[in-house]
XYZ file of C-alpha atoms in Angstrom:
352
model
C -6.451 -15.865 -4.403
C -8.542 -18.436 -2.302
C -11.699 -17.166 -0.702
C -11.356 -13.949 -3.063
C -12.936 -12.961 -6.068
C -10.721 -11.418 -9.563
C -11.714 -7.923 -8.564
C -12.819 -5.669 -11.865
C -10.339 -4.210 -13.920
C -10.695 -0.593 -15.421
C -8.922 -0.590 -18.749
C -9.873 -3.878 -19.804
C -7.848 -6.848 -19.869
C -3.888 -6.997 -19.281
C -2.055 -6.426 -22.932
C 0.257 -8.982 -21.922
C 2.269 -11.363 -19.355
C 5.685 -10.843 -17.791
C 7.462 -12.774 -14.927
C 8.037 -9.993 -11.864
C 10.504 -9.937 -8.975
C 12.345 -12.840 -10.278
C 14.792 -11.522 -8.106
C 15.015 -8.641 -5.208
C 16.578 -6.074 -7.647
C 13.368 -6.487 -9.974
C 11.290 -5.070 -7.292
C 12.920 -1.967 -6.042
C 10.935 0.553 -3.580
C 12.195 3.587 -1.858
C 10.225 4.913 0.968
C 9.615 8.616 1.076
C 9.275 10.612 4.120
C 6.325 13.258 4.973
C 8.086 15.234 6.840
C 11.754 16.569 7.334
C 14.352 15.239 10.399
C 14.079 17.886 13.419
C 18.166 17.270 13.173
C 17.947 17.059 17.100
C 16.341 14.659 20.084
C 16.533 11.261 21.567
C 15.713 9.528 18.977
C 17.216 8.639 15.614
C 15.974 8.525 11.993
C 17.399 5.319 10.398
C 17.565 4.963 6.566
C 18.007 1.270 5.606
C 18.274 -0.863 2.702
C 17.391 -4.210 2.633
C 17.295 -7.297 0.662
C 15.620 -10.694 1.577
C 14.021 -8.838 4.573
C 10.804 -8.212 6.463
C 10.701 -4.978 7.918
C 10.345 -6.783 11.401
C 13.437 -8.739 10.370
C 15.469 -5.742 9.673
C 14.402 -3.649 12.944
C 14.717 -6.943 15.348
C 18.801 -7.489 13.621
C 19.157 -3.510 14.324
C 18.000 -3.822 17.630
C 20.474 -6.321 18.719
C 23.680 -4.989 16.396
C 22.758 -1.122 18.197
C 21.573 -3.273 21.813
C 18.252 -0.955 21.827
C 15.194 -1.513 22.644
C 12.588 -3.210 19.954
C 9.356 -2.360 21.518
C 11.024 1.324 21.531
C 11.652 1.384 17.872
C 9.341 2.804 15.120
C 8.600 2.150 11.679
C 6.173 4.202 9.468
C 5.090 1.308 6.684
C 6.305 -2.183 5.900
C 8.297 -2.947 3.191
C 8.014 -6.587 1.341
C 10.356 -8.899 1.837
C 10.850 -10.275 -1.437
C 12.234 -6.586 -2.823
C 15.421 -4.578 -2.598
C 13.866 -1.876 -0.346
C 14.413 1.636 1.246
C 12.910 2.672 4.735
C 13.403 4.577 7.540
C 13.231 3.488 11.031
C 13.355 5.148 14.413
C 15.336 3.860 16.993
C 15.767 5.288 20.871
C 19.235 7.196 21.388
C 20.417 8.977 24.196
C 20.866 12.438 23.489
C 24.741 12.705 24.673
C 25.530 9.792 22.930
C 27.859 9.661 19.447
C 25.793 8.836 16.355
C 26.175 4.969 15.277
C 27.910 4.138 11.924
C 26.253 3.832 9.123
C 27.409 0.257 7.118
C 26.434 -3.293 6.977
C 24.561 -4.781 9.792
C 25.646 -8.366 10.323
C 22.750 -11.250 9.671
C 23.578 -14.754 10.470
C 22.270 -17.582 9.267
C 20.941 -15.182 6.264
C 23.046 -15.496 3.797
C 20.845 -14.213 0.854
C 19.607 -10.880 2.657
C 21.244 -8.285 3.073
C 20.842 -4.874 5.806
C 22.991 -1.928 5.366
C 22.158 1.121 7.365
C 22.569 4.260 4.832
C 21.675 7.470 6.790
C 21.244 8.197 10.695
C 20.190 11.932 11.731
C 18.760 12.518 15.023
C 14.477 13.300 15.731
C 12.015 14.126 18.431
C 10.035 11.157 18.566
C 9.308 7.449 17.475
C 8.234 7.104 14.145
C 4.417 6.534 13.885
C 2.865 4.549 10.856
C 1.777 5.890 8.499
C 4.531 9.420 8.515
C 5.161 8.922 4.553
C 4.532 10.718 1.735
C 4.504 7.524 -0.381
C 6.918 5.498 -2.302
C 8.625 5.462 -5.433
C 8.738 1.952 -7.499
C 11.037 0.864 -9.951
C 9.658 -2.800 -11.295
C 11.755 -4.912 -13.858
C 9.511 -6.870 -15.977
C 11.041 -9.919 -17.432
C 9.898 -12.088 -20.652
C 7.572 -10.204 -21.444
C 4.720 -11.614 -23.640
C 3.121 -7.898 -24.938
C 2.758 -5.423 -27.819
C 5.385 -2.631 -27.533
C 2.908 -0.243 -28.654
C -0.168 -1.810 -26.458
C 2.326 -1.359 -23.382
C 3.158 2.307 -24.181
C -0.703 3.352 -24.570
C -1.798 1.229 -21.620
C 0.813 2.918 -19.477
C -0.398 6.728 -21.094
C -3.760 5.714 -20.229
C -2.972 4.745 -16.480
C -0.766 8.257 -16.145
C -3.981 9.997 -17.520
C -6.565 8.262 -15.387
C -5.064 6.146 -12.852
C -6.148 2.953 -11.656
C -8.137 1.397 -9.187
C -7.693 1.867 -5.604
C -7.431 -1.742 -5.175
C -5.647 -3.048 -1.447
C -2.983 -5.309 -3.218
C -2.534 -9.223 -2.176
C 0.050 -9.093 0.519
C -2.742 -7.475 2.486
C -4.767 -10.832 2.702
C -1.876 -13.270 3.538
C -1.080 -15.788 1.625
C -3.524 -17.846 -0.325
C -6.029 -15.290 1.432
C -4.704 -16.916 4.911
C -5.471 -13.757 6.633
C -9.115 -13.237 5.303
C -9.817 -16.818 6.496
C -8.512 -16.827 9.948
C -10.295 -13.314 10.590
C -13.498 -14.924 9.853
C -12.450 -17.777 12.244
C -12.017 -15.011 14.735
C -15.133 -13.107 14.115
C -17.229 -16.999 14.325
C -15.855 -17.084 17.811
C -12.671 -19.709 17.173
C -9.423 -18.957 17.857
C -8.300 -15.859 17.821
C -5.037 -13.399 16.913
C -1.681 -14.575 18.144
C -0.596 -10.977 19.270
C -1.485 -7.664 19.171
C 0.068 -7.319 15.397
C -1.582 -10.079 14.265
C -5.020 -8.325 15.409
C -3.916 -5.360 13.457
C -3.348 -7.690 10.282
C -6.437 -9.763 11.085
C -8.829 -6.736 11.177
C -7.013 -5.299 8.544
C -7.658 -8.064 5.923
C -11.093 -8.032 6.571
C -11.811 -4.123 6.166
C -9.377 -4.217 2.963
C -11.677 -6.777 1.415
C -15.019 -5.019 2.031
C -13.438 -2.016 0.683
C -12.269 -3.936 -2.518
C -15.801 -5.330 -2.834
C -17.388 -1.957 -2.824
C -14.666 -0.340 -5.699
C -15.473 -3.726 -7.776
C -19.387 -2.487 -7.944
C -17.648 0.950 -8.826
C -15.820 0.186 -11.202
C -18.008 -2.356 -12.732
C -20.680 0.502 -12.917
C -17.842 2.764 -14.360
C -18.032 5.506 -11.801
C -15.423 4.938 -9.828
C -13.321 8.644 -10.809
C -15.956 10.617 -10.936
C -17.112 13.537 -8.936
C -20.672 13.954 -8.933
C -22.961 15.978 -6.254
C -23.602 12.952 -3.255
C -20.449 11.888 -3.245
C -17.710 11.830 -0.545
C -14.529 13.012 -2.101
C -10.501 13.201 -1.157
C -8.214 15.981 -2.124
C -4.880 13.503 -3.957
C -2.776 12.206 -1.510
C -4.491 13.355 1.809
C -6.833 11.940 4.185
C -9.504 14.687 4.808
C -12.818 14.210 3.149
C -15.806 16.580 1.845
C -19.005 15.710 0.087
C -19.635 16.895 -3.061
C -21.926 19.500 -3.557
C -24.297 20.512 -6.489
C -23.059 24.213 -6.701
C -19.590 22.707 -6.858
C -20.064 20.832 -10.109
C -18.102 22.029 -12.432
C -15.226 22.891 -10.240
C -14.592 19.257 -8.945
C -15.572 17.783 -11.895
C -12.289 19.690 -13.948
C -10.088 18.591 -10.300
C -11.268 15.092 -10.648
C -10.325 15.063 -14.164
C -6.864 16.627 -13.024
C -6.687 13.828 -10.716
C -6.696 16.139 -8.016
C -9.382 14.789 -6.167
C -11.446 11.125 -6.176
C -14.325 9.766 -4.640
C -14.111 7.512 -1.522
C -15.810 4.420 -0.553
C -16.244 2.214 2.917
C -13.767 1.027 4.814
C -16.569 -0.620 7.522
C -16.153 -0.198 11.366
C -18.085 1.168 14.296
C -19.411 4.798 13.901
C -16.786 7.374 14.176
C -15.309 10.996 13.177
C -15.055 10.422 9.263
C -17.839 12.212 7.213
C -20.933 10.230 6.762
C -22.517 9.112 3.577
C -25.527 10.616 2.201
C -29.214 8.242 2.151
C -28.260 7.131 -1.778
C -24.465 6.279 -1.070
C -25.219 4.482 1.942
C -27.460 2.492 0.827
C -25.141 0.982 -2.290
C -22.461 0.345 0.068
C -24.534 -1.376 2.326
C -26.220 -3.356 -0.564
C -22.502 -4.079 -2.127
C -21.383 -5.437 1.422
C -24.267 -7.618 2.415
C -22.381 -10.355 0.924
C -19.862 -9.588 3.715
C -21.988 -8.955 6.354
C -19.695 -11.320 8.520
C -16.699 -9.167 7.935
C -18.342 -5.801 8.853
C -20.313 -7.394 11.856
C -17.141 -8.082 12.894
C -15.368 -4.884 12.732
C -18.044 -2.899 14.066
C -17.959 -5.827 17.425
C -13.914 -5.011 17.234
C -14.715 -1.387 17.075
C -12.654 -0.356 14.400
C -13.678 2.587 13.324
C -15.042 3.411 10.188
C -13.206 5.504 7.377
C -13.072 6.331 4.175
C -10.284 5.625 1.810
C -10.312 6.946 -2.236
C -11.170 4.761 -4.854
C -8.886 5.699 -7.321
C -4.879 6.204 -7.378
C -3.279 8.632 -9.419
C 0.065 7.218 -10.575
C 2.805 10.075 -10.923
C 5.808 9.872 -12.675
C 4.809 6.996 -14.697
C 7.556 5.748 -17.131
C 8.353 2.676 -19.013
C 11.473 1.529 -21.026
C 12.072 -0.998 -23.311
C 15.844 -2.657 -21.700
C 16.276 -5.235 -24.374
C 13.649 -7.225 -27.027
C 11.895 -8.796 -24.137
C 12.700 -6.958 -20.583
C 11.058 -3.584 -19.515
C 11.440 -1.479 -16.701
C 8.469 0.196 -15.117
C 9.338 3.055 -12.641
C 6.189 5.273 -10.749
C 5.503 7.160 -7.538
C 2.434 6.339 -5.225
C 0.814 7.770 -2.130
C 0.987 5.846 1.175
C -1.234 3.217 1.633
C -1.400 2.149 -2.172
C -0.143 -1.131 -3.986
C 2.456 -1.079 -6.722
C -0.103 -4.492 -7.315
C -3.132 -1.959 -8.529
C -1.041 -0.501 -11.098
C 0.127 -4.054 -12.453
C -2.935 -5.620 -12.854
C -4.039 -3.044 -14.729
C -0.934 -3.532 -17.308
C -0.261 -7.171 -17.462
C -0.801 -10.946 -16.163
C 2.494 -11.627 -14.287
C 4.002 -14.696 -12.407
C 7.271 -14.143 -10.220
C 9.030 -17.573 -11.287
């Protein structure tokens, strides 16, 4: 990726190279809910699928097939376009009114994508970002160029350890376009186009000092631990505790379960998330003087600093063999993560 370094792998280099998402079906992702439908409200919860699609897309062609509101609708993450993808959306409904249908949703001028709503059940309130639980993958590898038996210990070894935390390459833009234009922005040139764009802009730029910092990790080879000093995460949740001396053993055998990882940096202005200790500090700040541009600028922005885990536990990890040279890859993930981290640590891929 321009303007990007190859970011460390964990478990060496990829056994092999398969072509991925050579079509929508290849790349299949279903979105899972954190929490259950209150069943009641003046709101609904939307379950889509959609092919060929942005998630913007599909809620702008729901807005004008339903005649709601856009502003008022609500998504909780963004699905790629280049997929055959599951999501829910929230979208304003008064509460006397009859439920919609569910169906297709009519998209001119598109004739390769494809929006069918699939559920509708009514809720309380908009959908924020970030309400998931995660997302379950199902990836079709084609031509693959591997050992059968590399592939199947690779894979045990990822469901055993996991894999880098690594934010994937849509987060950047592409050819790194988003990592570029931030900078522009931080310099003093022009500046975001909207108020999404500043979310993507600022985003970019904290993903790739956070990427930096798990490269030194994982270079080092402590990137899974769960020594006294660090800042750890309990598996799929966002509250953080530092981990003490007296606590050794104990987090040592959850880290090994994969029940909890250390964190690293995601720079920004002080805020509410734990500080580091003198000795973890001071790496991060040594990893990240290289981009010293990109966390002047957040802290200017005030984004506030957090901390996000360093390594992703990959549940439900499977892979079949479909015919001599075609595999199918299926896994879950926590919200936030890249089906991307898991690949890269598996094979070299090209999608044409």
């Amino acid at each position: 990726m321009t303007g990007l370094p190859e970011w460390s792998r964990a478990w060496g280099e990829p056994v092999g190279h398969a072509r991925v998402a050579v079509r929508p079906e290849d790349f299949r992702v279903d979105e899972r809910l954190g929490f259950a439908p209150a069943g009641e409200g003046p709101h609904l919860l939307v379950r889509v699928r959609k092919r060929r699609l942005s998630t913007a897309r599909a809620m702008q062609a729901l807005a004008g097939h339903w005649q709601v509101e856009r502003r008022q609708m609500g998504h909780a993450g963004r699905k790629d376009r280049h997929a055959l993808t599951t999501q829910w959306l929230s979208v304003p409904w008064p509460p006397g009114a009859s439920l919609p249908p569910t169906g297709s949703i009519p998209l001119d001028q598109e004739p390769d994508a494809r929006l069918e709503v699939i559920g509708v059940t009514r809720h309380r309130r908009k959908l924020p970002v970030g309400a998931l639980a995660g997302n379950d993958f199902q990836l079709t590898l084609r031509d693959v160029e591997a050992s059968a038996d590399a592939l199947r210990t690779r894979v045990v070894t990822i469901a055993r350890y996991g894999v880098p935390n690594y934010f994937g390459p849509q987060r950047f833009g592409r050819d790194g376009d988003n990592l570029v234009r931030a900078r522009r922005w931080f310099a003093g040139e022009a500046g975001p186009r909207s108020r999404n764009d500043r979310s993507m802009l600022l985003s970019a730029a904290r993903a790739a000092a956070f990427n930096a910092i798990l490269d030194d990790r994982v270079q080092a080879g402590d990137w899974c631990g769960a020594e006294p000093g660090e800042i750890l995460t309990l598996d799929g949740r966002g509250s953080v505790f530092m981990a003490e001396s007296g606590d050794l053993r104990h987090n040592r055998l959850r880290a090994a379960g994969l029940r909890v990882h250390p964190t690293g940096a995601l720079p920004g202005s002080p805020g509410r998330s734990l500080a580091p200790p003198p000795s973890l500090a001071a790496r991060e700040r040594a990893v990240l003087q290289d981009w010293d541009d990109l966390v002047e600028g957040l802290v200017d922005k005030r984004l506030e600093a957090a901390r996000r885990a360093l390594r992703l536990s990959v549940r439900a990890l499977a892979v079949r063999c479909l015919d001599g040279r075609t595999w199918r890859l299926s896994f879950r993930l926590m919200r936030g993560a890249y089906a991307t981290a898991v690949l890269r640590e598996l094979v070299e891929w090209g999608d044409d």
